[in-house]
Amino acid sequence: MLVFRILLLAVLAVSAIGSVGGNREDQRTMMKLFGLAGALFLLSLAVERM
């Protein structure tokens, strides 16, 4: 589970950086990826607490 969260944090960092630069389509894609990785990260925290 720890490795999964570390990978999600890496994806969050890359997508946050990617959403700053690039054209509009790249920014939109990176924001969707950021939202998906953030949701999965929060879900992994909730599952661990159960």
PDB file of C-alpha atoms in Angstrom:
ATOM      1  CA  MET A   1       0.000   0.000   0.000  1.00  0.00           C
ATOM      2  CA  LEU A   2       2.894   2.325   0.750  1.00  0.00           C
ATOM      3  CA  VAL A   3       4.371   1.859  -2.724  1.00  0.00           C
ATOM      4  CA  PHE A   4       0.976   2.607  -4.273  1.00  0.00           C
ATOM      5  CA  ARG A   5       0.735   5.875  -2.320  1.00  0.00           C
ATOM      6  CA  ILE A   6       4.268   6.874  -3.267  1.00  0.00           C
ATOM      7  CA  LEU A   7       3.429   6.301  -6.935  1.00  0.00           C
ATOM      8  CA  LEU A   8       0.259   8.364  -6.549  1.00  0.00           C
ATOM      9  CA  LEU A   9       2.230  11.194  -4.949  1.00  0.00           C
ATOM     10  CA  ALA A  10       4.702  11.063  -7.844  1.00  0.00           C
ATOM     11  CA  VAL A  11       1.829  11.258 -10.334  1.00  0.00           C
ATOM     12  CA  LEU A  12       0.353  14.179  -8.385  1.00  0.00           C
ATOM     13  CA  ALA A  13       3.659  16.039  -8.536  1.00  0.00           C
ATOM     14  CA  VAL A  14       4.201  15.408 -12.245  1.00  0.00           C
ATOM     15  CA  SER A  15       0.654  16.371 -13.163  1.00  0.00           C
ATOM     16  CA  ALA A  16       0.835  19.546 -11.064  1.00  0.00           C
ATOM     17  CA  ILE A  17       4.021  20.562 -12.850  1.00  0.00           C
ATOM     18  CA  GLY A  18       2.556  19.566 -16.221  1.00  0.00           C
ATOM     19  CA  SER A  19      -0.556  21.640 -15.691  1.00  0.00           C
ATOM     20  CA  VAL A  20       1.528  24.809 -15.452  1.00  0.00           C
ATOM     21  CA  GLY A  21       3.196  24.540 -18.851  1.00  0.00           C
ATOM     22  CA  GLY A  22       2.091  23.285 -22.214  1.00  0.00           C
ATOM     23  CA  ASN A  23      -0.878  24.106 -24.371  1.00  0.00           C
ATOM     24  CA  ARG A  24      -4.524  24.105 -23.275  1.00  0.00           C
ATOM     25  CA  GLU A  25      -5.155  20.454 -24.130  1.00  0.00           C
ATOM     26  CA  ASP A  26      -2.103  19.314 -22.157  1.00  0.00           C
ATOM     27  CA  GLN A  27      -3.143  21.446 -19.193  1.00  0.00           C
ATOM     28  CA  ARG A  28      -6.661  20.011 -19.241  1.00  0.00           C
ATOM     29  CA  THR A  29      -5.328  16.453 -19.424  1.00  0.00           C
ATOM     30  CA  MET A  30      -2.913  17.062 -16.547  1.00  0.00           C
ATOM     31  CA  MET A  31      -5.665  18.540 -14.382  1.00  0.00           C
ATOM     32  CA  LYS A  32      -7.821  15.454 -14.995  1.00  0.00           C
ATOM     33  CA  LEU A  33      -4.862  13.239 -14.096  1.00  0.00           C
ATOM     34  CA  PHE A  34      -4.262  15.324 -10.967  1.00  0.00           C
ATOM     35  CA  GLY A  35      -7.886  14.907  -9.906  1.00  0.00           C
ATOM     36  CA  LEU A  36      -7.859  11.170 -10.548  1.00  0.00           C
ATOM     37  CA  ALA A  37      -4.609  10.611  -8.646  1.00  0.00           C
ATOM     38  CA  GLY A  38      -5.842  12.778  -5.775  1.00  0.00           C
ATOM     39  CA  ALA A  39      -9.087  10.843  -5.538  1.00  0.00           C
ATOM     40  CA  LEU A  40      -7.255   7.520  -5.569  1.00  0.00           C
ATOM     41  CA  PHE A  41      -4.868   8.768  -2.886  1.00  0.00           C
ATOM     42  CA  LEU A  42      -7.741   9.819  -0.621  1.00  0.00           C
ATOM     43  CA  LEU A  43      -9.530   6.543  -1.300  1.00  0.00           C
ATOM     44  CA  SER A  44      -6.416   4.586  -0.337  1.00  0.00           C
ATOM     45  CA  LEU A  45      -6.243   6.494   2.940  1.00  0.00           C
ATOM     46  CA  ALA A  46      -9.910   5.773   3.641  1.00  0.00           C
ATOM     47  CA  VAL A  47      -9.528   2.070   2.873  1.00  0.00           C
ATOM     48  CA  GLU A  48      -6.563   1.759   5.212  1.00  0.00           C
ATOM     49  CA  ARG A  49      -8.496   3.337   8.080  1.00  0.00           C
ATOM     50  CA  MET A  50     -11.338   0.794   7.760  1.00  0.00           C
TER      51      MET A  50
END
